[in-house]
PDB file of C-alpha atoms in Angstrom:
ATOM      1  CA  MET A   1      65.551-109.751  94.598  1.00 97.00           C
ATOM      2  CA  LYS A   2      68.969-111.034  95.636  1.00 98.00           C
ATOM      3  CA  ALA A   3      69.644-111.391  99.344  1.00 98.00           C
ATOM      4  CA  ALA A   4      72.238-112.979 101.594  1.00 98.00           C
ATOM      5  CA  ILE A   5      70.436-115.254 104.022  1.00 98.00           C
ATOM      6  CA  ILE A   6      71.119-117.574 106.917  1.00 98.00           C
ATOM      7  CA  ASN A   7      68.829-120.510 107.653  1.00 97.00           C
ATOM      8  CA  GLN A   8      70.319-121.216 111.053  1.00 96.00           C
ATOM      9  CA  TYR A   9      72.838-119.699 113.441  1.00 96.00           C
ATOM     10  CA  GLY A  10      76.456-120.631 112.987  1.00 97.00           C
ATOM     11  CA  ASP A  11      79.720-119.670 111.289  1.00 98.00           C
ATOM     12  CA  SER A  12      80.241-117.755 108.059  1.00 98.00           C
ATOM     13  CA  ASN A  13      79.400-120.829 105.987  1.00 98.00           C
ATOM     14  CA  GLU A  14      75.733-120.326 106.919  1.00 98.00           C
ATOM     15  CA  LEU A  15      75.628-117.257 104.652  1.00 98.00           C
ATOM     16  CA  SER A  16      74.291-117.809 101.136  1.00 98.00           C
ATOM     17  CA  VAL A  17      73.245-115.355  98.435  1.00 98.00           C
ATOM     18  CA  VAL A  18      69.962-116.320  96.765  1.00 98.00           C
ATOM     19  CA  ASP A  19      68.359-114.788  93.659  1.00 97.00           C
ATOM     20  CA  ASP A  20      64.666-115.282  94.449  1.00 97.00           C
ATOM     21  CA  TYR A  21      64.101-113.680  97.840  1.00 98.00           C
ATOM     22  CA  VAL A  22      60.783-111.908  98.359  1.00 97.00           C
ATOM     23  CA  ASN A  23      60.749-108.164  97.616  1.00 97.00           C
ATOM     24  CA  PRO A  24      59.964-105.794 100.507  1.00 97.00           C
ATOM     25  CA  THR A  25      56.935-103.518 100.334  1.00 97.00           C
ATOM     26  CA  ILE A  26      56.837 -99.998 101.760  1.00 98.00           C
ATOM     27  CA  THR A  27      54.403 -98.271 104.085  1.00 97.00           C
ATOM     28  CA  ASP A  28      53.300 -94.654 103.728  1.00 98.00           C
ATOM     29  CA  ASP A  29      56.249 -93.338 105.754  1.00 98.00           C
ATOM     30  CA  GLN A  30      58.929 -95.437 104.059  1.00 98.00           C
ATOM     31  CA  ILE A  31      61.074 -95.320 100.945  1.00 98.00           C
ATOM     32  CA  LEU A  32      62.305 -98.230  98.865  1.00 98.00           C
ATOM     33  CA  ILE A  33      66.049 -98.140  98.236  1.00 98.00           C
ATOM     34  CA  LYS A  34      67.927-100.015  95.533  1.00 98.00           C
ATOM     35  CA  THR A  35      71.035-101.070  97.433  1.00 98.00           C
ATOM     36  CA  TYR A  36      74.372-100.183  95.879  1.00 98.00           C
ATOM     37  CA  ALA A  37      76.460-101.047  98.941  1.00 98.00           C
ATOM     38  CA  THR A  38      76.191-102.200 102.522  1.00 98.00           C
ATOM     39  CA  SER A  39      78.818-102.682 105.217  1.00 98.00           C
ATOM     40  CA  VAL A  40      79.675-105.314 107.794  1.00 97.00           C
ATOM     41  CA  ASN A  41      79.700-104.505 111.506  1.00 95.00           C
ATOM     42  CA  PRO A  42      80.597-106.613 114.541  1.00 93.00           C
ATOM     43  CA  ILE A  43      76.906-106.904 115.381  1.00 93.00           C
ATOM     44  CA  ASP A  44      76.442-108.750 112.063  1.00 96.00           C
ATOM     45  CA  TYR A  45      78.633-111.719 112.870  1.00 96.00           C
ATOM     46  CA  LYS A  46      77.421-111.770 116.465  1.00 95.00           C
ATOM     47  CA  ALA A  47      73.841-111.937 115.187  1.00 95.00           C
ATOM     48  CA  ARG A  48      74.838-114.679 112.737  1.00 97.00           C
ATOM     49  CA  GLN A  49      76.306-116.661 115.615  1.00 96.00           C
ATOM     50  CA  GLY A  50      73.058-116.321 117.587  1.00 94.00           C
ATOM     51  CA  ALA A  51      74.208-113.804 120.187  1.00 90.00           C
ATOM     52  CA  LEU A  52      71.095-111.653 119.674  1.00 85.00           C
ATOM     53  CA  LYS A  53      68.585-114.454 120.196  1.00 85.00           C
ATOM     54  CA  CYS A  54      67.624-112.989 123.554  1.00 82.00           C
ATOM     55  CA  MET A  55      66.767-109.649 121.913  1.00 82.00           C
ATOM     56  CA  PHE A  56      64.809-110.711 118.833  1.00 82.00           C
ATOM     57  CA  ASN A  57      62.383-113.457 117.930  1.00 83.00           C
ATOM     58  CA  TRP A  58      63.658-113.904 114.389  1.00 91.00           C
ATOM     59  CA  GLN A  59      62.223-116.453 112.002  1.00 90.00           C
ATOM     60  CA  PHE A  60      64.502-118.054 109.409  1.00 96.00           C
ATOM     61  CA  PRO A  61      65.558-117.250 106.796  1.00 97.00           C
ATOM     62  CA  VAL A  62      67.210-114.140 108.234  1.00 97.00           C
ATOM     63  CA  VAL A  63      68.784-111.303 106.224  1.00 98.00           C
ATOM     64  CA  LEU A  64      71.436-109.448 108.217  1.00 97.00           C
ATOM     65  CA  GLY A  65      72.798-105.931 107.764  1.00 97.00           C
ATOM     66  CA  TRP A  66      72.254-102.458 109.214  1.00 95.00           C
ATOM     67  CA  ASP A  67      73.983-100.060 106.806  1.00 98.00           C
ATOM     68  CA  ILE A  68      72.716 -99.093 103.383  1.00 98.00           C
ATOM     69  CA  ALA A  69      73.588 -96.746 100.539  1.00 98.00           C
ATOM     70  CA  GLY A  70      71.718 -96.609  97.278  1.00 98.00           C
ATOM     71  CA  ILE A  71      69.112 -94.898  95.132  1.00 98.00           C
ATOM     72  CA  VAL A  72      65.463 -94.252  95.936  1.00 98.00           C
ATOM     73  CA  VAL A  73      63.180 -96.222  93.616  1.00 98.00           C
ATOM     74  CA  GLU A  74      59.816 -95.707  95.372  1.00 98.00           C
ATOM     75  CA  ILE A  75      58.418 -93.367  98.040  1.00 98.00           C
ATOM     76  CA  GLY A  76      55.490 -93.748 100.422  1.00 98.00           C
ATOM     77  CA  ASP A  77      52.460 -91.468 100.274  1.00 98.00           C
ATOM     78  CA  ASP A  78      53.495 -89.499 103.371  1.00 98.00           C
ATOM     79  CA  VAL A  79      57.132 -88.983 102.402  1.00 98.00           C
ATOM     80  CA  THR A  80      57.981 -85.424 101.367  1.00 97.00           C
ATOM     81  CA  ASP A  81      61.752 -85.104 101.878  1.00 95.00           C
ATOM     82  CA  PHE A  82      62.884 -87.541  99.178  1.00 98.00           C
ATOM     83  CA  THR A  83      62.154 -88.237  95.534  1.00 98.00           C
ATOM     84  CA  VAL A  84      62.792 -91.156  93.211  1.00 98.00           C
ATOM     85  CA  GLY A  85      66.389 -91.037  92.013  1.00 98.00           C
ATOM     86  CA  ASP A  86      67.879 -89.496  95.159  1.00 98.00           C
ATOM     87  CA  ARG A  87      71.234 -90.889  96.322  1.00 98.00           C
ATOM     88  CA  VAL A  88      70.719 -91.758  99.989  1.00 98.00           C
ATOM     89  CA  PHE A  89      72.178 -93.619 102.927  1.00 98.00           C
ATOM     90  CA  ALA A  90      70.757 -94.869 106.210  1.00 98.00           C
ATOM     91  CA  ARG A  91      71.086 -96.974 109.293  1.00 98.00           C
ATOM     92  CA  PRO A  92      67.623 -98.585 109.153  1.00 97.00           C
ATOM     93  CA  ASP A  93      65.593 -99.709 112.125  1.00 94.00           C
ATOM     94  CA  MET A  94      66.090-103.312 113.136  1.00 87.00           C
ATOM     95  CA  ASP A  95      63.477-105.574 111.595  1.00 88.00           C
ATOM     96  CA  ASP A  96      61.786-107.499 114.396  1.00 87.00           C
ATOM     97  CA  THR A  97      61.230-110.479 112.091  1.00 92.00           C
ATOM     98  CA  GLY A  98      64.805-110.611 110.831  1.00 94.00           C
ATOM     99  CA  ALA A  99      63.530-110.971 107.267  1.00 95.00           C
ATOM    100  CA  PHE A 100      64.690-107.682 105.754  1.00 96.00           C
ATOM    101  CA  GLY A 101      68.230-106.516 106.489  1.00 97.00           C
ATOM    102  CA  SER A 102      70.555-104.556 104.238  1.00 98.00           C
ATOM    103  CA  TYR A 103      72.278-107.599 102.710  1.00 98.00           C
ATOM    104  CA  ALA A 104      69.762-107.357  99.866  1.00 98.00           C
ATOM    105  CA  THR A 105      69.347-105.523  96.581  1.00 98.00           C
ATOM    106  CA  LEU A 106      66.204-103.741  97.816  1.00 98.00           C
ATOM    107  CA  MET A 107      65.288-102.431 101.264  1.00 98.00           C
ATOM    108  CA  ALA A 108      62.299-100.580 102.703  1.00 98.00           C
ATOM    109  CA  VAL A 109      63.503 -97.914 105.159  1.00 98.00           C
ATOM    110  CA  ASN A 110      61.626 -95.460 107.370  1.00 98.00           C
ATOM    111  CA  ALA A 111      62.192 -92.032 105.832  1.00 98.00           C
ATOM    112  CA  ASP A 112      63.226 -90.459 109.130  1.00 98.00           C
ATOM    113  CA  LYS A 113      66.296 -92.713 109.211  1.00 98.00           C
ATOM    114  CA  VAL A 114      67.530 -91.580 105.781  1.00 98.00           C
ATOM    115  CA  ALA A 115      69.760 -88.722 104.627  1.00 98.00           C
ATOM    116  CA  LEU A 116      70.928 -87.495 101.247  1.00 98.00           C
ATOM    117  CA  MET A 117      74.469 -88.451 100.276  1.00 98.00           C
ATOM    118  CA  PRO A 118      76.942 -85.651  99.509  1.00 97.00           C
ATOM    119  CA  GLU A 119      77.618 -85.467  95.787  1.00 96.00           C
ATOM    120  CA  THR A 120      81.291 -86.329  96.239  1.00 97.00           C
ATOM    121  CA  MET A 121      80.638 -89.354  98.482  1.00 98.00           C
ATOM    122  CA  SER A 122      80.817 -92.790  96.895  1.00 98.00           C
ATOM    123  CA  PHE A 123      78.240 -95.460  97.674  1.00 98.00           C
ATOM    124  CA  ALA A 124      80.946 -97.525  99.374  1.00 98.00           C
ATOM    125  CA  GLU A 125      81.850 -94.598 101.636  1.00 98.00           C
ATOM    126  CA  ALA A 126      78.201 -93.909 102.376  1.00 98.00           C
ATOM    127  CA  ALA A 127      77.538 -97.531 103.287  1.00 98.00           C
ATOM    128  CA  ALA A 128      80.528 -97.513 105.629  1.00 98.00           C
ATOM    129  CA  LEU A 129      79.324 -94.557 107.688  1.00 98.00           C
ATOM    130  CA  PRO A 130      75.831 -94.896 109.230  1.00 98.00           C
ATOM    131  CA  LEU A 131      76.132 -97.363 112.124  1.00 97.00           C
ATOM    132  CA  ALA A 132      79.699 -96.513 113.128  1.00 97.00           C
ATOM    133  CA  GLY A 133      79.335 -92.805 112.418  1.00 98.00           C
ATOM    134  CA  GLU A 134      76.070 -92.265 114.236  1.00 98.00           C
ATOM    135  CA  THR A 135      77.377 -94.269 117.185  1.00 98.00           C
ATOM    136  CA  ALA A 136      80.494 -92.098 117.400  1.00 98.00           C
ATOM    137  CA  LEU A 137      78.525 -88.860 117.078  1.00 98.00           C
ATOM    138  CA  GLN A 138      75.902 -89.796 119.647  1.00 98.00           C
ATOM    139  CA  MET A 139      78.381 -91.147 122.184  1.00 98.00           C
ATOM    140  CA  LEU A 140      80.492 -87.981 121.995  1.00 98.00           C
ATOM    141  CA  ASN A 141      77.293 -86.015 122.618  1.00 98.00           C
ATOM    142  CA  GLU A 142      76.569 -88.222 125.653  1.00 98.00           C
ATOM    143  CA  LEU A 143      80.082 -87.482 126.899  1.00 98.00           C
ATOM    144  CA  HIS A 144      79.563 -83.714 126.515  1.00 98.00           C
ATOM    145  CA  VAL A 145      82.784 -83.404 124.503  1.00 98.00           C
ATOM    146  CA  THR A 146      83.545 -79.784 123.626  1.00 97.00           C
ATOM    147  CA  ALA A 147      86.558 -77.602 122.865  1.00 98.00           C
ATOM    148  CA  GLY A 148      89.210 -78.211 125.499  1.00 97.00           C
ATOM    149  CA  SER A 149      87.869 -81.595 126.618  1.00 98.00           C
ATOM    150  CA  LYS A 150      90.301 -84.450 127.143  1.00 98.00           C
ATOM    151  CA  VAL A 151      88.772 -87.667 125.818  1.00 98.00           C
ATOM    152  CA  LEU A 152      89.992 -91.256 125.653  1.00 98.00           C
ATOM    153  CA  ILE A 153      88.643 -93.189 122.664  1.00 98.00           C
ATOM    154  CA  GLN A 154      89.334 -96.888 122.948  1.00 97.00           C
ATOM    155  CA  ALA A 155      90.263 -98.884 119.805  1.00 94.00           C
ATOM    156  CA  GLY A 156      91.048 -95.918 117.596  1.00 96.00           C
ATOM    157  CA  ALA A 157      91.543 -98.018 114.448  1.00 94.00           C
ATOM    158  CA  GLY A 158      88.091 -99.623 114.714  1.00 92.00           C
ATOM    159  CA  GLY A 159      84.996 -98.492 112.856  1.00 93.00           C
ATOM    160  CA  VAL A 160      83.611 -96.316 115.666  1.00 96.00           C
ATOM    161  CA  GLY A 161      87.036 -95.169 116.840  1.00 97.00           C
ATOM    162  CA  ILE A 162      88.082 -93.874 113.415  1.00 97.00           C
ATOM    163  CA  VAL A 163      85.061 -91.582 113.233  1.00 98.00           C
ATOM    164  CA  ALA A 164      85.111 -90.625 116.920  1.00 98.00           C
ATOM    165  CA  ILE A 165      88.724 -89.433 116.800  1.00 98.00           C
ATOM    166  CA  GLN A 166      87.999 -87.172 113.847  1.00 98.00           C
ATOM    167  CA  LEU A 167      84.777 -85.761 115.301  1.00 98.00           C
ATOM    168  CA  ALA A 168      86.377 -85.134 118.702  1.00 98.00           C
ATOM    169  CA  LYS A 169      89.233 -83.245 117.041  1.00 98.00           C
ATOM    170  CA  ALA A 170      86.745 -81.226 114.995  1.00 98.00           C
ATOM    171  CA  LEU A 171      85.099 -80.255 118.297  1.00 98.00           C
ATOM    172  CA  GLY A 172      88.444 -79.043 119.644  1.00 98.00           C
ATOM    173  CA  ALA A 173      89.182 -81.876 122.076  1.00 98.00           C
ATOM    174  CA  THR A 174      92.481 -83.472 123.040  1.00 98.00           C
ATOM    175  CA  VAL A 175      92.248 -87.132 122.052  1.00 98.00           C
ATOM    176  CA  ALA A 176      94.008 -90.177 123.452  1.00 98.00           C
ATOM    177  CA  THR A 177      93.422 -93.585 121.931  1.00 98.00           C
ATOM    178  CA  THR A 178      94.594 -97.181 122.139  1.00 97.00           C
ATOM    179  CA  ALA A 179      96.098 -98.874 119.093  1.00 95.00           C
ATOM    180  CA  SER A 180      98.523-101.593 118.115  1.00 92.00           C
ATOM    181  CA  PRO A 181     101.995-100.474 116.960  1.00 94.00           C
ATOM    182  CA  GLU A 182     101.103-101.040 113.302  1.00 94.00           C
ATOM    183  CA  ASN A 183      98.137 -98.666 113.654  1.00 94.00           C
ATOM    184  CA  ALA A 184      99.896 -95.934 115.659  1.00 96.00           C
ATOM    185  CA  ALA A 185     100.782 -93.722 112.696  1.00 97.00           C
ATOM    186  CA  PHE A 186      97.332 -94.276 111.208  1.00 97.00           C
ATOM    187  CA  VAL A 187      95.420 -93.009 114.275  1.00 97.00           C
ATOM    188  CA  GLN A 188      97.832 -90.083 114.584  1.00 98.00           C
ATOM    189  CA  GLN A 189      96.949 -89.126 111.010  1.00 97.00           C
ATOM    190  CA  LEU A 190      93.290 -89.160 112.061  1.00 98.00           C
ATOM    191  CA  GLY A 191      94.136 -86.640 114.789  1.00 98.00           C
ATOM    192  CA  ALA A 192      94.979 -88.616 117.918  1.00 98.00           C
ATOM    193  CA  ASP A 193      97.259 -86.639 120.242  1.00 98.00           C
ATOM    194  CA  VAL A 194      98.235 -89.552 122.473  1.00 98.00           C
ATOM    195  CA  VAL A 195      98.531 -93.141 121.222  1.00 98.00           C
ATOM    196  CA  ILE A 196      98.781 -95.931 123.792  1.00 98.00           C
ATOM    197  CA  ASP A 197     100.193 -99.292 122.761  1.00 95.00           C
ATOM    198  CA  TYR A 198      97.904-101.526 124.786  1.00 87.00           C
ATOM    199  CA  HIS A 199     100.292-104.447 124.288  1.00 87.00           C
ATOM    200  CA  GLN A 200     103.048-102.662 126.189  1.00 92.00           C
ATOM    201  CA  LYS A 201     101.480-100.212 128.623  1.00 92.00           C
ATOM    202  CA  ALA A 202      98.387 -99.905 130.759  1.00 94.00           C
ATOM    203  CA  ILE A 203      96.235 -96.881 130.036  1.00 96.00           C
ATOM    204  CA  THR A 204      96.646 -95.756 133.641  1.00 95.00           C
ATOM    205  CA  ASP A 205     100.425 -95.572 133.135  1.00 95.00           C
ATOM    206  CA  VAL A 206     100.051 -92.998 130.384  1.00 97.00           C
ATOM    207  CA  ILE A 207      97.036 -90.742 131.044  1.00 98.00           C
ATOM    208  CA  SER A 208      94.950 -89.531 133.966  1.00 97.00           C
ATOM    209  CA  GLN A 209      92.334 -86.941 134.867  1.00 98.00           C
ATOM    210  CA  TYR A 210      90.492 -87.176 131.555  1.00 98.00           C
ATOM    211  CA  ASP A 211      87.075 -85.575 131.121  1.00 98.00           C
ATOM    212  CA  ALA A 212      85.530 -88.329 129.024  1.00 98.00           C
ATOM    213  CA  VAL A 213      86.021 -91.953 127.981  1.00 98.00           C
ATOM    214  CA  LEU A 214      84.399 -93.769 125.056  1.00 98.00           C
ATOM    215  CA  ASP A 215      84.760 -97.473 125.839  1.00 97.00           C
ATOM    216  CA  SER A 216      84.331 -99.805 122.868  1.00 94.00           C
ATOM    217  CA  VAL A 217      86.320-102.751 124.231  1.00 94.00           C
ATOM    218  CA  GLY A 218      84.565-103.471 127.539  1.00 94.00           C
ATOM    219  CA  ASP A 219      87.356-102.119 129.773  1.00 95.00           C
ATOM    220  CA  ILE A 220      85.185-100.040 132.083  1.00 97.00           C
ATOM    221  CA  ASP A 221      87.531-100.347 135.066  1.00 97.00           C
ATOM    222  CA  ALA A 222      90.463 -98.776 133.214  1.00 96.00           C
ATOM    223  CA  GLY A 223      88.178 -96.058 131.897  1.00 97.00           C
ATOM    224  CA  LEU A 224      87.026 -95.177 135.386  1.00 98.00           C
ATOM    225  CA  ALA A 225      90.618 -95.188 136.605  1.00 97.00           C
ATOM    226  CA  VAL A 226      91.727 -92.468 134.163  1.00 98.00           C
ATOM    227  CA  LEU A 227      88.558 -90.413 134.521  1.00 98.00           C
ATOM    228  CA  ALA A 228      88.631 -87.152 136.441  1.00 98.00           C
ATOM    229  CA  HIS A 229      86.282 -86.363 139.297  1.00 97.00           C
ATOM    230  CA  GLY A 230      83.015 -85.366 137.616  1.00 97.00           C
ATOM    231  CA  GLY A 231      83.971 -87.000 134.309  1.00 98.00           C
ATOM    232  CA  ARG A 232      81.776 -89.094 132.050  1.00 98.00           C
ATOM    233  CA  ILE A 233      82.276 -92.563 130.553  1.00 98.00           C
ATOM    234  CA  VAL A 234      80.026 -94.324 128.062  1.00 98.00           C
ATOM    235  CA  THR A 235      80.465 -97.966 127.089  1.00 98.00           C
ATOM    236  CA  ILE A 236      79.091 -99.504 123.904  1.00 96.00           C
ATOM    237  CA  SER A 237      80.431-103.004 124.500  1.00 92.00           C
ATOM    238  CA  ALA A 238      79.730-103.957 128.112  1.00 94.00           C
ATOM    239  CA  LYS A 239      77.069-103.814 130.793  1.00 94.00           C
ATOM    240  CA  PRO A 240      78.216-101.822 133.832  1.00 97.00           C
ATOM    241  CA  THR A 241      78.130-103.794 137.062  1.00 97.00           C
ATOM    242  CA  SER A 242      76.589-102.517 140.263  1.00 97.00           C
ATOM    243  CA  GLU A 243      80.109-102.211 141.709  1.00 97.00           C
ATOM    244  CA  GLN A 244      81.284-100.093 138.778  1.00 97.00           C
ATOM    245  CA  LEU A 245      78.231 -97.867 138.989  1.00 97.00           C
ATOM    246  CA  ALA A 246      78.828 -97.400 142.719  1.00 97.00           C
ATOM    247  CA  ALA A 247      82.507 -96.586 142.152  1.00 96.00           C
ATOM    248  CA  ALA A 248      81.575 -93.996 139.542  1.00 97.00           C
ATOM    249  CA  ALA A 249      78.968 -92.418 141.804  1.00 97.00           C
ATOM    250  CA  ALA A 250      81.476 -92.187 144.657  1.00 96.00           C
ATOM    251  CA  ASN A 251      83.726 -90.049 142.440  1.00 96.00           C
ATOM    252  CA  ASN A 252      80.863 -87.997 141.029  1.00 98.00           C
ATOM    253  CA  GLN A 253      81.466 -89.713 137.685  1.00 98.00           C
ATOM    254  CA  THR A 254      78.748 -90.584 135.190  1.00 98.00           C
ATOM    255  CA  LEU A 255      78.848 -94.138 133.816  1.00 98.00           C
ATOM    256  CA  LEU A 256      76.449 -94.912 130.968  1.00 97.00           C
ATOM    257  CA  ALA A 257      75.751 -97.811 128.630  1.00 97.00           C
ATOM    258  CA  GLY A 258      75.315 -96.298 125.190  1.00 96.00           C
ATOM    259  CA  TRP A 259      72.994 -97.589 122.478  1.00 93.00           C
ATOM    260  CA  LEU A 260      72.633 -96.171 119.001  1.00 95.00           C
ATOM    261  CA  GLN A 261      69.403 -94.326 118.183  1.00 96.00           C
ATOM    262  CA  PRO A 262      69.427 -94.092 114.377  1.00 96.00           C
ATOM    263  CA  ASN A 263      68.043 -90.952 112.747  1.00 97.00           C
ATOM    264  CA  GLY A 264      68.480 -89.062 109.535  1.00 98.00           C
ATOM    265  CA  GLN A 265      69.373 -85.780 111.244  1.00 98.00           C
ATOM    266  CA  ASP A 266      72.575 -87.213 112.667  1.00 98.00           C
ATOM    267  CA  LEU A 267      73.463 -88.715 109.293  1.00 98.00           C
ATOM    268  CA  ALA A 268      73.019 -85.259 107.751  1.00 98.00           C
ATOM    269  CA  LYS A 269      75.443 -83.865 110.358  1.00 98.00           C
ATOM    270  CA  LEU A 270      77.982 -86.529 109.445  1.00 98.00           C
ATOM    271  CA  ALA A 271      77.508 -85.671 105.775  1.00 98.00           C
ATOM    272  CA  ALA A 272      78.305 -82.046 106.618  1.00 98.00           C
ATOM    273  CA  TYR A 273      81.515 -83.052 108.407  1.00 98.00           C
ATOM    274  CA  TYR A 274      82.464 -85.026 105.291  1.00 98.00           C
ATOM    275  CA  GLN A 275      81.695 -82.118 102.964  1.00 97.00           C
ATOM    276  CA  ASN A 276      83.785 -79.789 105.137  1.00 96.00           C
ATOM    277  CA  ASP A 277      86.770 -82.177 104.978  1.00 96.00           C
ATOM    278  CA  ALA A 278      86.556 -82.804 108.725  1.00 97.00           C
ATOM    279  CA  LEU A 279      85.714 -86.500 108.299  1.00 98.00           C
ATOM    280  CA  LYS A 280      87.518 -89.098 106.232  1.00 98.00           C
ATOM    281  CA  ILE A 281      85.813 -92.452 105.699  1.00 98.00           C
ATOM    282  CA  VAL A 282      88.267 -95.330 105.880  1.00 97.00           C
ATOM    283  CA  ILE A 283      87.474 -98.555 104.030  1.00 97.00           C
ATOM    284  CA  ASP A 284      89.490-101.661 104.832  1.00 96.00           C
ATOM    285  CA  ALA A 285      88.201-103.873 102.026  1.00 97.00           C
ATOM    286  CA  LYS A 286      85.404-104.293  99.493  1.00 97.00           C
ATOM    287  CA  PHE A 287      83.766-107.605  98.644  1.00 98.00           C
ATOM    288  CA  PRO A 288      81.314-108.570  95.868  1.00 98.00           C
ATOM    289  CA  PHE A 289      77.728-109.524  96.638  1.00 98.00           C
ATOM    290  CA  THR A 290      78.218-113.230  96.137  1.00 98.00           C
ATOM    291  CA  THR A 291      78.104-116.120  98.575  1.00 98.00           C
ATOM    292  CA  ALA A 292      81.888-116.257  98.636  1.00 98.00           C
ATOM    293  CA  GLY A 293      82.155-112.473  98.950  1.00 98.00           C
ATOM    294  CA  VAL A 294      79.747-112.162 101.870  1.00 98.00           C
ATOM    295  CA  ARG A 295      81.396-115.053 103.688  1.00 98.00           C
ATOM    296  CA  ALA A 296      84.824-113.490 103.148  1.00 98.00           C
ATOM    297  CA  ALA A 297      83.560-110.150 104.465  1.00 98.00           C
ATOM    298  CA  HIS A 298      82.418-111.825 107.691  1.00 98.00           C
ATOM    299  CA  GLU A 299      85.688-113.695 108.038  1.00 98.00           C
ATOM    300  CA  ARG A 300      87.574-110.436 107.589  1.00 97.00           C
ATOM    301  CA  ILE A 301      85.736-108.646 110.385  1.00 95.00           C
ATOM    302  CA  GLU A 302      86.002-111.663 112.667  1.00 95.00           C
ATOM    303  CA  SER A 303      89.787-111.601 112.209  1.00 92.00           C
ATOM    304  CA  HIS A 304      89.865-108.334 114.222  1.00 87.00           C
ATOM    305  CA  HIS A 305      92.605-107.092 111.885  1.00 85.00           C
ATOM    306  CA  ALA A 306      90.499-104.745 109.758  1.00 90.00           C
ATOM    307  CA  ARG A 307      91.530-101.098 109.668  1.00 91.00           C
ATOM    308  CA  GLY A 308      88.345 -99.272 108.813  1.00 93.00           C
ATOM    309  CA  LYS A 309      85.068-100.577 107.453  1.00 96.00           C
ATOM    310  CA  ILE A 310      84.353-103.664 105.373  1.00 97.00           C
ATOM    311  CA  VAL A 311      81.987-103.020 102.473  1.00 98.00           C
ATOM    312  CA  ILE A 312      79.876-105.351 100.340  1.00 98.00           C
ATOM    313  CA  GLU A 313      79.129-103.892  96.900  1.00 98.00           C
ATOM    314  CA  MET A 314      75.938-104.820  95.091  1.00 97.00           C
ATOM    315  CA  VAL A 315      76.754-102.374  92.291  1.00 91.00           C
ATOM    316  CA  ALA A 316      80.462-101.755  91.663  1.00 79.00           C
ATOM    317  CA  GLU A 317      81.456 -98.135  91.091  1.00 75.00           C
TER     318      GLU A 317
END
């Protein structure tokens, strides 16, 4: 099969698409997916740079990628919820060896991480949703966001922020977000009620007494400062310090470090939001599954100028 590999940690030039990579094999509880599209997330380029070395004992060559959309071509003996030919998407489990990520034309995925794609959803849209979408959904659950909640969602034009704003509005919350001036109208269209230009104003100058904060930029201190007594904050980009945890406890605030737990049930919920027109999937750019295309996709996300998700297409639609 074709796969994009790295043979050592480094910059985007380490990525190369090869035609003769070994095919994955499935276990009884897995399905084999022919990949039509995958997407690029910040964790991808951080892993490529070597930032995850402390978490995984990968052996080169490594295939990156944690989003997949495609068609089922084989099912394990214990799989009952899917059949060959199904259009599916998933955020697969991380491969401890690093050998089988989603930057490949075939991928073996545990069936409990997979959901059926809505008929109207394209493969590019489906590939753009799993990691960012499940993160947004699960973090809003951790924050106990409900109708009437006031929630700050940092980086509203980012992959997680785009989904989180829409889901929070669907739940009936009031949403504040941070965005650059060029993205202000965009996040308002997603549903943001308050848009803070972080270049011009501190968050604490604009909002206060919020029930919940989703921190995706590592600004825990500002999140705590705008949080009401008894509020909740979850960070997906920083490790809370002992001082921050103590400050939160003193104000009866809950400070959590969030980590995605992929599962097919949450993907099915996201699919339902999409089908009910409560969730729009925003794609910044699509790149072909070539060495140049994969490298360009990584360079695009590392620019920090993407609005929405970056997709790599194995099969163009």
